[in-house]
Amino acid sequence: MIIFNNELVDIDPDRDVFLETSIEPLFEFEEDFKWYVFAQENFELMRRHQKQVIQQLYADIHPTRLVYDTVYGKVYTESASVENHAIHIIDVKESHVKPLANLQYRLDLFTSACDILSEDERGLLQAYKDGSITEGSHELTSLMVKLRDEVERQEDYMQLLEA
């Protein structure tokens, strides 16, 4: 589950929504701005979702157990390879690393970019997050441009440091 357009949206594990390797060009569409604005909430939701998935995988570990089939009214034994299950858990954990790292990167960039905002601009950003300001307003557009420029500047700086 993630927050998008002020709504809770299911994460489709088959889509690579968070797996893009680069964020180019930033804020090309307003949806990109929304991803940045709600990055903290999305990060926390993804982390909680990951913990739930991992907990369920650990709960499903069993070498042999009795199972009751409610449809046919039969009891039978069910076996699973603990080794294969352990490998699956490791694979699932590794599959969550890149999306979380990408979202953390976006969150860090946006948080740093917000440091240059005045109190009024921070209030405007909070009003946008709360849904009390409409999209397309002049103030919001100028805030988006300012944040986009700062995020791009910081991303360029990060790329120089990595080179």
XYZ file of C-alpha atoms in Angstrom:
163
model
C 0.000 0.000 0.000
C 1.200 3.497 -0.851
C -0.283 6.968 -0.713
C -0.935 8.408 -4.161
C -3.339 11.233 -4.998
C -4.225 11.383 -1.291
C -5.519 7.799 -1.486
C -4.185 4.497 -0.191
C -3.224 2.361 -3.211
C -2.224 -1.320 -3.298
C 1.359 -2.053 -4.295
C 1.349 -4.337 -7.310
C 4.346 -6.656 -6.800
C 4.486 -7.359 -10.538
C 5.015 -3.686 -11.452
C 8.337 -1.940 -11.027
C 6.805 1.309 -9.761
C 9.673 2.016 -7.403
C 12.421 0.233 -9.281
C 13.451 2.901 -11.756
C 17.155 3.563 -11.486
C 17.020 7.245 -12.260
C 14.581 9.995 -11.520
C 14.737 11.930 -14.772
C 13.419 14.551 -15.430
C 12.142 15.545 -12.019
C 8.628 16.894 -11.662
C 7.977 16.471 -15.384
C 4.406 15.748 -14.388
C 2.630 16.746 -11.238
C 2.502 13.079 -10.232
C 6.287 13.184 -9.753
C 5.814 16.062 -7.345
C 3.230 13.989 -5.476
C 5.682 11.085 -5.192
C 8.155 13.408 -3.533
C 5.606 15.078 -1.273
C 4.268 11.744 -0.021
C 7.635 9.927 -0.009
C 7.787 9.726 3.809
C 4.312 8.207 4.075
C 4.998 5.811 1.205
C 8.316 4.777 2.749
C 6.658 3.978 6.078
C 3.820 2.072 4.379
C 6.256 0.048 2.279
C 8.356 -0.770 5.337
C 5.289 -1.906 7.294
C 4.104 -3.932 4.295
C 7.536 -5.554 4.008
C 7.522 -6.484 7.704
C 4.061 -8.026 7.391
C 5.085 -10.064 4.353
C 8.244 -11.319 6.073
C 6.343 -12.146 9.283
C 3.799 -14.133 7.279
C 6.575 -16.003 5.488
C 8.159 -16.932 8.822
C 4.753 -17.995 10.161
C 4.331 -20.311 7.169
C 7.533 -22.253 7.882
C 6.694 -25.823 8.796
C 8.364 -29.123 7.952
C 5.120 -31.137 8.314
C 1.704 -30.223 9.671
C -1.870 -31.466 9.715
C -4.320 -29.513 7.599
C -8.110 -29.709 7.658
C -9.837 -29.194 4.302
C -13.169 -27.511 5.102
C -14.569 -28.147 1.611
C -14.103 -31.915 1.610
C -13.980 -32.439 5.384
C -10.663 -34.296 5.237
C -7.518 -34.107 7.320
C -4.184 -34.583 5.602
C -0.531 -33.852 6.161
C 1.251 -31.075 4.349
C 5.016 -30.828 3.990
C 7.283 -28.027 2.884
C 11.005 -27.820 2.423
C 12.363 -25.556 5.145
C 15.472 -24.912 3.054
C 13.437 -23.789 0.031
C 11.292 -21.622 2.278
C 14.395 -19.993 3.778
C 15.731 -19.248 0.295
C 12.365 -17.732 -0.640
C 12.429 -15.488 2.458
C 15.912 -14.261 1.520
C 14.754 -13.552 -2.051
C 11.727 -11.599 -0.804
C 13.880 -9.574 1.592
C 16.321 -8.762 -1.206
C 13.473 -7.760 -3.531
C 12.416 -5.088 -1.031
C 15.854 -3.500 -0.725
C 15.945 -1.607 -4.026
C 12.433 -0.096 -3.853
C 13.014 1.067 -0.284
C 16.424 2.485 -1.168
C 14.922 4.350 -4.138
C 12.159 5.794 -1.992
C 14.660 6.711 0.735
C 16.773 8.489 -1.893
C 13.747 10.488 -3.070
C 12.822 11.273 0.504
C 16.328 12.499 1.344
C 16.484 14.695 -1.769
C 13.093 16.219 -1.128
C 13.725 16.750 2.594
C 17.002 18.533 1.820
C 15.302 20.637 -0.848
C 12.597 21.660 1.637
C 15.273 23.183 3.873
C 15.377 26.232 1.579
C 11.635 26.921 1.957
C 10.300 29.806 4.001
C 7.678 29.227 6.699
C 4.928 30.385 4.324
C 6.116 27.964 1.644
C 6.243 25.123 4.168
C 2.681 25.966 5.156
C 1.678 25.880 1.490
C 3.331 22.478 1.090
C 1.525 21.167 4.173
C -1.771 22.524 2.854
C -1.122 20.652 -0.394
C -0.436 17.444 1.522
C -3.638 17.931 3.517
C -5.596 18.480 0.311
C -6.780 21.966 1.262
C -5.071 23.670 -1.696
C -6.025 22.973 -5.278
C -3.592 21.854 -7.926
C -2.682 24.412 -10.541
C -2.673 27.440 -8.272
C 0.022 29.997 -9.006
C 1.584 29.675 -5.542
C 1.767 25.909 -5.775
C 3.234 26.034 -9.273
C 5.983 28.440 -8.177
C 6.683 26.208 -5.155
C 6.942 23.170 -7.432
C 9.410 24.991 -9.699
C 11.507 26.088 -6.736
C 11.602 22.581 -5.259
C 12.251 20.973 -8.653
C 15.230 23.248 -9.238
C 16.625 22.540 -5.772
C 16.148 18.760 -6.087
C 17.852 18.796 -9.508
C 20.721 20.856 -8.079
C 21.153 18.399 -5.214
C 20.942 15.389 -7.506
C 23.633 16.903 -9.753
C 25.772 17.459 -6.667
C 25.247 13.849 -5.534
C 26.257 12.570 -8.968
C 29.443 14.656 -8.825
C 30.293 13.161 -5.439
C 29.756 9.625 -6.753
C 31.946 10.201 -9.834
